[in-house]
Short mmCIF file of C-alpha atoms and ligand atoms in Angstrom, two decimals:
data_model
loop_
_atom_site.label_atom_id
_atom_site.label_comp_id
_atom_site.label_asym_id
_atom_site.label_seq_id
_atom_site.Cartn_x
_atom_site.Cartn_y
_atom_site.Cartn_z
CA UNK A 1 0.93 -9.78 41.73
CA UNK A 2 2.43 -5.93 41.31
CA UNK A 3 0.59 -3.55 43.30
CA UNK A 4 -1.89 -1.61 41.04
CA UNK A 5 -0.48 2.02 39.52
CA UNK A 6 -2.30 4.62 40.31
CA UNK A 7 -2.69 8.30 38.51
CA UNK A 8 -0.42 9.67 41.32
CA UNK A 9 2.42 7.06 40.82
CA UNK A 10 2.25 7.75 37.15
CA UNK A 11 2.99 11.75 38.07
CA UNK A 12 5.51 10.58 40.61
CA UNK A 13 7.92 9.03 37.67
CA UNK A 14 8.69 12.52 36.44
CA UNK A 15 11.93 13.13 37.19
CA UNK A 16 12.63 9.98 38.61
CA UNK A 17 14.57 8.17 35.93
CA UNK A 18 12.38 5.46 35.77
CA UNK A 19 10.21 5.95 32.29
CA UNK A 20 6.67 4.99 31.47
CA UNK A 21 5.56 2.46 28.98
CA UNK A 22 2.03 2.42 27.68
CA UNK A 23 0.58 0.32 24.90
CA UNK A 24 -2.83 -0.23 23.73
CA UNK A 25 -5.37 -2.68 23.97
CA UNK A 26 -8.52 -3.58 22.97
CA UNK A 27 -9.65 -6.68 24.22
CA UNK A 28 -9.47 -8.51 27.51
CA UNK A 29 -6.74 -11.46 26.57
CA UNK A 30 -4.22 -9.08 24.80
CA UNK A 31 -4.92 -6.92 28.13
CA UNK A 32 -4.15 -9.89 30.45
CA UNK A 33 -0.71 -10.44 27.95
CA UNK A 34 0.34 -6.67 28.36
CA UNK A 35 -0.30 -6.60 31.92
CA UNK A 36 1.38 -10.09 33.02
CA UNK A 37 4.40 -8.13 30.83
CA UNK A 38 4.61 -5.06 33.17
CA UNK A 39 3.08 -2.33 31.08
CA UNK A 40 2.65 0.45 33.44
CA UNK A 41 -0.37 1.42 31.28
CA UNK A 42 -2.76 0.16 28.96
CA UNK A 43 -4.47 2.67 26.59
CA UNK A 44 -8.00 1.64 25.13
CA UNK A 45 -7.02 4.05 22.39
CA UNK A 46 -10.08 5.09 19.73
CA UNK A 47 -7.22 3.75 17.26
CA UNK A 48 -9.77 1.35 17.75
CA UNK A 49 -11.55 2.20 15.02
CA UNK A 50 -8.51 2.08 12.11
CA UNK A 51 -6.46 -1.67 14.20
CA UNK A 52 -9.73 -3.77 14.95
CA UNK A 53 -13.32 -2.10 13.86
CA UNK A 54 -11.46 -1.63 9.98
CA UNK A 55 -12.09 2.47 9.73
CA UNK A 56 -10.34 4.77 7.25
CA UNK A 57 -9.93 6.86 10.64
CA UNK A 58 -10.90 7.25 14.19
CA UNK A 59 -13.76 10.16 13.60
CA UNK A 60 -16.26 7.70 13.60
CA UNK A 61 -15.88 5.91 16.43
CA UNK A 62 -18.49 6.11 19.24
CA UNK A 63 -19.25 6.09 23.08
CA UNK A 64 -20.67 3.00 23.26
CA UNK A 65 -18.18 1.31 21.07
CA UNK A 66 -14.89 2.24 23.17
CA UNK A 67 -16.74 1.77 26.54
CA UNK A 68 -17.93 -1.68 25.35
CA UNK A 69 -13.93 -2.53 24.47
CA UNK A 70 -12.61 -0.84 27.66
CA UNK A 71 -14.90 -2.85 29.89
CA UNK A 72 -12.91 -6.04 28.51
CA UNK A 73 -9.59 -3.91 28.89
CA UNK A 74 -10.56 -3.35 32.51
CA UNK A 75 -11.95 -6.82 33.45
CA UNK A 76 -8.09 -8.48 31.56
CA UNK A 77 -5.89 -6.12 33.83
CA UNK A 78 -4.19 -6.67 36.49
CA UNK A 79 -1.76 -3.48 37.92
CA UNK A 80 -1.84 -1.44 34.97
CA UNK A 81 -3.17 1.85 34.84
CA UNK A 82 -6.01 1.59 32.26
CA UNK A 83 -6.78 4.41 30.16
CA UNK A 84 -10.21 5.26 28.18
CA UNK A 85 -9.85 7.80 24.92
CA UNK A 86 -12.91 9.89 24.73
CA UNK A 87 -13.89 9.33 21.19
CA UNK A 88 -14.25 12.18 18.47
CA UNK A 89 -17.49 14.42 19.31
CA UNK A 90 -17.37 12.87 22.96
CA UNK A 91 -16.41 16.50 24.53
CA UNK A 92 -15.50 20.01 23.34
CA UNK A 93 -18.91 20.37 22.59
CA UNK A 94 -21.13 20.91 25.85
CA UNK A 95 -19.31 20.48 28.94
CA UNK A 96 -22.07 18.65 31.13
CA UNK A 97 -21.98 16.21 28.17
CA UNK A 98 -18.25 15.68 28.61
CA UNK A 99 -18.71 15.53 32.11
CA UNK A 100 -21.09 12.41 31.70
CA UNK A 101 -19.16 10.72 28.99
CA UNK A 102 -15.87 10.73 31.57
CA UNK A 103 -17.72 9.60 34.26
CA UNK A 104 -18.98 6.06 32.32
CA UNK A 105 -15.08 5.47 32.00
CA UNK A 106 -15.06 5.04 35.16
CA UNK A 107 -18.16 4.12 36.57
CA UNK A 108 -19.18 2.11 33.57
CA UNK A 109 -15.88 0.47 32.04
CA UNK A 110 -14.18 0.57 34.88
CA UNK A 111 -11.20 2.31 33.31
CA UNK A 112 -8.88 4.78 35.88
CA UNK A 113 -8.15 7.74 33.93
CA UNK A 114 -9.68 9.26 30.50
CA UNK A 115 -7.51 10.64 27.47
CA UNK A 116 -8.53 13.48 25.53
CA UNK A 117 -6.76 15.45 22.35
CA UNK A 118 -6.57 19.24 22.30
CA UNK A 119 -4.49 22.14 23.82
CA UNK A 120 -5.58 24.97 24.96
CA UNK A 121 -9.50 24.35 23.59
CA UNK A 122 -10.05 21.67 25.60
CA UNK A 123 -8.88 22.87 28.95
CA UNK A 124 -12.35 24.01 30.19
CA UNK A 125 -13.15 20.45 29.47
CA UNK A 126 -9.99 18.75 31.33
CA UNK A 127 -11.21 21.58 34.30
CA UNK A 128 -14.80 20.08 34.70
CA UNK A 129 -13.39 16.42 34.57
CA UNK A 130 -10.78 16.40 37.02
CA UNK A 131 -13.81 18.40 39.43
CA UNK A 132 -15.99 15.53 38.87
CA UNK A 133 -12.73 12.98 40.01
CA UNK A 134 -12.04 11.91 36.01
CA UNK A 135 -7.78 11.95 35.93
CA UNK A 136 -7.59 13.13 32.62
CA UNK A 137 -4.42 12.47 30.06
CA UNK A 138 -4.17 15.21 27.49
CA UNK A 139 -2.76 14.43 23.76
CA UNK A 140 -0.85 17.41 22.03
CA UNK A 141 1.02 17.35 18.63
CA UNK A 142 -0.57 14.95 15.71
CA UNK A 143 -4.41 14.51 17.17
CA UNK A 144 -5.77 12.14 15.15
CA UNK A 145 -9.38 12.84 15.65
CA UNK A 146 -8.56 16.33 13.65
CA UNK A 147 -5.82 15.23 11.66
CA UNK A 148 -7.66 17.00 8.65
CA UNK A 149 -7.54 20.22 10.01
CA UNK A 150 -3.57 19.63 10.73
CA UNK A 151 -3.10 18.87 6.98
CA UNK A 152 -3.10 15.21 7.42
CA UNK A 153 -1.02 12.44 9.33
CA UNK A 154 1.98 15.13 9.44
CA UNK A 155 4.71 15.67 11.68
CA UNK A 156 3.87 18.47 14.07
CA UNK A 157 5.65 21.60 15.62
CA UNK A 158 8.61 22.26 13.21
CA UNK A 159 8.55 25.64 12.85
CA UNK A 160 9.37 28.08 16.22
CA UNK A 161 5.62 29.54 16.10
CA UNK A 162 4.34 25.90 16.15
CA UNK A 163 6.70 25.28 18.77
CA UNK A 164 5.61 28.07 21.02
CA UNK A 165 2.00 27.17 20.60
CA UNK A 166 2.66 23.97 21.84
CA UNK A 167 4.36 24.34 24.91
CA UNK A 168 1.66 26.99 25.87
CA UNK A 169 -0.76 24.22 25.28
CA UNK A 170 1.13 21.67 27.40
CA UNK A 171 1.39 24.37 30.04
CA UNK A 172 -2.16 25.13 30.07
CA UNK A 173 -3.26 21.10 30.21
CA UNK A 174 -0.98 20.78 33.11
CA UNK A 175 -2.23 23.95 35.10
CA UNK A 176 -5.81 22.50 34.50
CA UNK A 177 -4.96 19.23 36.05
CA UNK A 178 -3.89 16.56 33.31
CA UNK A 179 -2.07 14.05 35.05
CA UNK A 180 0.29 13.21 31.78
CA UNK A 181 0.50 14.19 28.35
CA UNK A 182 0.94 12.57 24.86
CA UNK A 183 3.12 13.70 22.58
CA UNK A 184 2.82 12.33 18.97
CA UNK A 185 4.76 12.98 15.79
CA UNK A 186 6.20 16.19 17.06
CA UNK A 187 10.47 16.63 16.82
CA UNK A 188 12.66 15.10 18.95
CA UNK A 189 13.85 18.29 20.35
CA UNK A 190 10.71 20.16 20.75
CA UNK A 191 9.42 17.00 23.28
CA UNK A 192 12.48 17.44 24.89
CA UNK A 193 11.87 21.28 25.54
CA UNK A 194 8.47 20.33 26.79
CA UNK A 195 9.28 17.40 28.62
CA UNK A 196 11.30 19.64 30.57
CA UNK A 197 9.45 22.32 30.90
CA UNK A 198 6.55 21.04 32.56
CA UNK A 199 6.01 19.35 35.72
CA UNK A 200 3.68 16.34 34.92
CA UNK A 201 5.00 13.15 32.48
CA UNK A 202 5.32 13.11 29.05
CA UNK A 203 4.82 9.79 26.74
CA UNK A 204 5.84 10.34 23.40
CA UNK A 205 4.75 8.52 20.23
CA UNK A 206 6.94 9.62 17.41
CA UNK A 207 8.64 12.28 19.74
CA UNK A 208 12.02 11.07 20.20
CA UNK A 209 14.00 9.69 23.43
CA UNK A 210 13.86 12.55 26.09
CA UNK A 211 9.68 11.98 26.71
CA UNK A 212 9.11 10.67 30.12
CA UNK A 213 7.71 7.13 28.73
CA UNK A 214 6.90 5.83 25.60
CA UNK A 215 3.25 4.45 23.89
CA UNK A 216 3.24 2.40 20.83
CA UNK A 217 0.09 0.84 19.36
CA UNK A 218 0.15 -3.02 20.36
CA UNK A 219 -1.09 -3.79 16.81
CA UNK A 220 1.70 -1.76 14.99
CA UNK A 221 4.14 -3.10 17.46
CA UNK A 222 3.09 -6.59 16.97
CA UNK A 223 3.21 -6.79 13.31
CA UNK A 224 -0.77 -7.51 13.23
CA UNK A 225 -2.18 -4.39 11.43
CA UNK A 226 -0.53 -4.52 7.80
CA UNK A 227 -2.15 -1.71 6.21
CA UNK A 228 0.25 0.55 6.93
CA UNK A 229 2.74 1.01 9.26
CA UNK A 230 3.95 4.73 10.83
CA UNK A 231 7.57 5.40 10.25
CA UNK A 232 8.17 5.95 13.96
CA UNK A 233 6.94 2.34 15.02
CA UNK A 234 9.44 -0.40 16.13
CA UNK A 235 8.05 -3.93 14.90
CA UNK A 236 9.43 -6.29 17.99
CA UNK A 237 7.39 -8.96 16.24
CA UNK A 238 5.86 -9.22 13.04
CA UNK A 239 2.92 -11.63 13.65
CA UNK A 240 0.39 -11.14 11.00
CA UNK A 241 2.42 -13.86 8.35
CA UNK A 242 2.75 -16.16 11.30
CA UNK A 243 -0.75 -16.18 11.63
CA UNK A 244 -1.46 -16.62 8.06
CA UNK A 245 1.16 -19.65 7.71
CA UNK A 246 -0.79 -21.19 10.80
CA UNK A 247 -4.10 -21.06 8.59
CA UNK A 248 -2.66 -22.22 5.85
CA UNK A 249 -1.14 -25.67 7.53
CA UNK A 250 -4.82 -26.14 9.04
CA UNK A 251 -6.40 -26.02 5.75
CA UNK A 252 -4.01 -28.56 3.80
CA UNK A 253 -4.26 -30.70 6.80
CA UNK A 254 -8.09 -30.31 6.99
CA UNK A 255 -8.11 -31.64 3.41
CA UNK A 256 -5.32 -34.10 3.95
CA UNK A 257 -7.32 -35.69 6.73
CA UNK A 258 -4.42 -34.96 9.43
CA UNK A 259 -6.05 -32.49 11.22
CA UNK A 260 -7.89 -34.33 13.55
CA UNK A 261 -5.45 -36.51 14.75
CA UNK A 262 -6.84 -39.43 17.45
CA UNK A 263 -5.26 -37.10 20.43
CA UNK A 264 -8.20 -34.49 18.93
CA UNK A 265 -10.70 -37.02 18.70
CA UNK A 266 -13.05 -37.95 21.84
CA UNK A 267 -13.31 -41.95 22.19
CA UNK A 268 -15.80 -43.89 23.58
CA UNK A 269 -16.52 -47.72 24.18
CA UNK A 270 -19.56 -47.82 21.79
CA UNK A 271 -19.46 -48.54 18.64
CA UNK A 272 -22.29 -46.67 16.65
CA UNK A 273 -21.98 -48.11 13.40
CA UNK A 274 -24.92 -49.94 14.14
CA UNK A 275 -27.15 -47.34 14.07
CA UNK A 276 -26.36 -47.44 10.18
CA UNK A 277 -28.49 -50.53 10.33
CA UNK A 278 -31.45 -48.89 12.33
O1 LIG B 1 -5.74 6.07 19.98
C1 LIG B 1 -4.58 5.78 20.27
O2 LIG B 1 -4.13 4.63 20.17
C2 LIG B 1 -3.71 6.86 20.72
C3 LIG B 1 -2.24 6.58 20.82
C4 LIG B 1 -1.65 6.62 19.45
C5 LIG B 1 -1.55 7.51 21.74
O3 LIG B 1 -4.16 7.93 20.97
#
């Protein structure tokens, strides 16, 4: 078995030339899948809510809901680096709280590293973590959790201004102690600038080629979540009418009587239809 990554091997890829792939998970068998594939990281992302719990968006996901899917994350993988997202409300809002909600990550899900979404705001907040011994990812560019504010599910940082802002904001995560940094629907050039720039990885979603590593969501990736797909996700399978063809052939051979065959069947050497007779 690969030797398990660690928050420091992560950093160590920058600049190395060898790139980081993350993908999410949920659950412990997809985990086991992703890991026996060589992920370097699996993300328990609180996309959660909108791929598998069937919410409009990820505001309303909660504590116990993404520590009770990143304990089965944690318990399918093997060397990956594993990932919790602190859900929506989970910091930013007392920092002793934050500090608490990090820790059961780790102590409680058994996860390696925390993600959070925010610049500059949430820097007091990566501070206390990484104190307490929570690595901590930050997530710049399209945060879901506050898409509204944003405008919506838009591409971020097209204008200079925007720009500047976020490359301050990348600089400030990674001089309060972020490990690595998401980058998500922000232009191809702009992740390259701040790729550059800064001294700890970048994984881009939607960002281009020039990001230290790359995340997708498993689901989107997969084919599996049909609601809508982002225009920045490659399918490399699409699953979801496989599955439904598979359903289909078990219910026409459920009412054909195929389905079960003898080989499904267990045997024995009695013959009960005397029990009719009982
Ligand atoms: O929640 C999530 O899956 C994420 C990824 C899109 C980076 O934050």
């Amino acid at each position: 078995m690969a030797t398990k990554q660690t928050v420091k091997d992560i950093r160590q890829r920058k600049g190395s030339g060898q790139k980081i792939s993350m993908l999410t998970a949920y659950d412990a068998p997809m985990a086991m899948l992703l890991d026996q594939s060589g992920i370097d990281i699996l993300l328990v992302g609180d996309s959660l809510g909108m791929v598998v719990l069937g919410l409009d968006s990820t505001v309303p996901v909660t504590m116990d809901q993404m520590l009770h899917h990143a304990t089965a994350v944690s318990r399918g993988a093997g060397s990956a680096l594993v990932v919790g997202d602190m859900p929506f409300g989970s910091y930013l809002v007392d920092p002793r709280e934050t500090v608490r909600n990090g820790l059961r990550f780790l102590k409680e899900a058994g996860c390696d590293a925390v993600k959070l979404e925010g610049g500059r705001k949430v820097c007091d907040d990566v501070r206390a973590l990484v104190r307490a011994g929570v690595p901590v990812m930050g997530h710049l560019g399209l945060t879901p959790q506050t898409a509204g504010q944003l405008g919506g599910f838009k591409v971020q940082g097209k204008s200079m201004a925007a720009g500047r802002r976020l490359l301050a904001d990348a600089r400030a995560l990674e001089e309060a102690g972020a490990f690595a940094l998401v980058l998500e629907c922000v232009p191809g050039r702009l992740a390259e600038v701040v790729t550059r720039a800064i001294n700890i990885p970048t994984i881009g979603i939607g960002a281009g080629p020039h990001c230290d590593g790359q995340v997708l969501v498993t689901n989107d990736m997969l084919g599996l979540f049909e609601r809508f797909t982002p225009g920045f996700v490659k399918q490399y399978l699409v699953i979801a009418p496989q599955i439904k063809e598979a359903v289909a052939a078990f219910q026409d051979e459920i009412n054909s009587g195929v389905f079960p065959a003898p080989e499904h069947t267990f045997g024995t050497d009695e013959d009960f239809s005397t029990l009719l007779g009982e």
